C-alpha positions as a printed Julia matrix, in Angstrom:
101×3 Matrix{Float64}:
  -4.02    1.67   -5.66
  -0.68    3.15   -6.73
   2.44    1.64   -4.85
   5.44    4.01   -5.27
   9.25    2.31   -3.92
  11.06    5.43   -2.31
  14.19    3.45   -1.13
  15.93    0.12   -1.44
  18.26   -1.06    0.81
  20.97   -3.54    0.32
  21.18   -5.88    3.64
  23.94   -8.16    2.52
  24.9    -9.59    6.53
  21.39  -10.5     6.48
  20.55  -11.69    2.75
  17.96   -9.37    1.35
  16.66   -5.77    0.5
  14.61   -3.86    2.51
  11.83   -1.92    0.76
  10.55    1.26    1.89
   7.52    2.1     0.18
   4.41    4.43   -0.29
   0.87    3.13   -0.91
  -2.11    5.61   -2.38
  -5.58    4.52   -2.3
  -7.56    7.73   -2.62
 -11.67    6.99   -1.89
 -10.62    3.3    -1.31
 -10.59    1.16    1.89
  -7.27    0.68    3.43
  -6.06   -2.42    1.12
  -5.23   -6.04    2.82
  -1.57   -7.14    3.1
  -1.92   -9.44    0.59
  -3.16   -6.81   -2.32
  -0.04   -5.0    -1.11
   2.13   -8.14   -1.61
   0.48   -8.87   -5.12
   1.19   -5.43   -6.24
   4.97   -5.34   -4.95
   5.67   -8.95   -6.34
   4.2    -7.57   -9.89
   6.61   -4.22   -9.99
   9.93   -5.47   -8.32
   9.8    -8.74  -10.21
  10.17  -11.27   -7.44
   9.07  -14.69   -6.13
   6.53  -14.33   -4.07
   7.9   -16.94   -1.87
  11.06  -14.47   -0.81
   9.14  -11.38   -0.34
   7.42  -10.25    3.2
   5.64   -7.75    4.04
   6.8    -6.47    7.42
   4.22   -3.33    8.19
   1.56   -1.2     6.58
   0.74    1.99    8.31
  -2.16    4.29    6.82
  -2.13    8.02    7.4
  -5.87    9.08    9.06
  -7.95   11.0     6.52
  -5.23   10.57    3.51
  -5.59    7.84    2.03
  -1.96    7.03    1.76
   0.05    4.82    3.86
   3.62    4.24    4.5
   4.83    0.36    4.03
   8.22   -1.71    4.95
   8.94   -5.12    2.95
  11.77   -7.57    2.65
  12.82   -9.31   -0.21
  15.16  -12.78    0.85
  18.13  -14.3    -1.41
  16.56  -17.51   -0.3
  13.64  -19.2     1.83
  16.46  -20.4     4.35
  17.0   -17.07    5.19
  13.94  -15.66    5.34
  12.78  -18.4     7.66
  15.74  -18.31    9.87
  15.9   -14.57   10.47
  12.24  -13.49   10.24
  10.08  -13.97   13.38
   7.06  -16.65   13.15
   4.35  -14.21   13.46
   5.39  -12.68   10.84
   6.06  -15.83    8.53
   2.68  -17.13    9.36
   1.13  -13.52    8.96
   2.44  -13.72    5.1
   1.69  -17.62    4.69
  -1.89  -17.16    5.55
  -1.94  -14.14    3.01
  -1.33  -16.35    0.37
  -3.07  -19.5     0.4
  -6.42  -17.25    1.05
  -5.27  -15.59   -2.34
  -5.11  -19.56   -3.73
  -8.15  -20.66   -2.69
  -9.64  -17.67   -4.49
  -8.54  -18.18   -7.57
């Protein structure tokens, strides 16, 4: 799985970056949020704590899908201004990726 950043976005009124972002996966099953997540934290250098993973859309038939992340200045913003379904959506990501390990 190859991850490729086409645009960052400064968001200072709402403290963070949004990250625009292809994913390629050729003759691989669409890949989970959180392998998403692991590979973004790895190649932008963040905490995964301030990073979220908004939406992951995969193209039918090409094995490439079109993603949308946010990376927070801080947890308090990130848990005032993002939504709970969201929160919880990237939460649960994680700890399944701690009990693995």
């Amino acid at each position: 799985m190859e991850i490729n950043v086409n645009e960052k976005i400064e968001n200072p009124l709402l403290n963070r970056t949004e990250i625009h972002f292809d994913c390629t996966y050729q003759g691989e099953a669409t890949p989970k949020i959180m392998d998403v997540k692991n590979r973004l934290i790895a190649t932008l250098d963040v905490d995964k704590n301030l990073l979220v993973v908004h939406n992951l859309k995969p193209s039918y038939g090409e094995g490439k899908a079109i993603g949308y992340a946010k990376i927070y200045d801080s947890e308090e913003s990130l848990a005032k201004i993002e939504k709970d379904h969201v929160v919880k959506k990237n939460a649960a990501v994680v700890e399944e990726a701690e009990d693995e390990e």
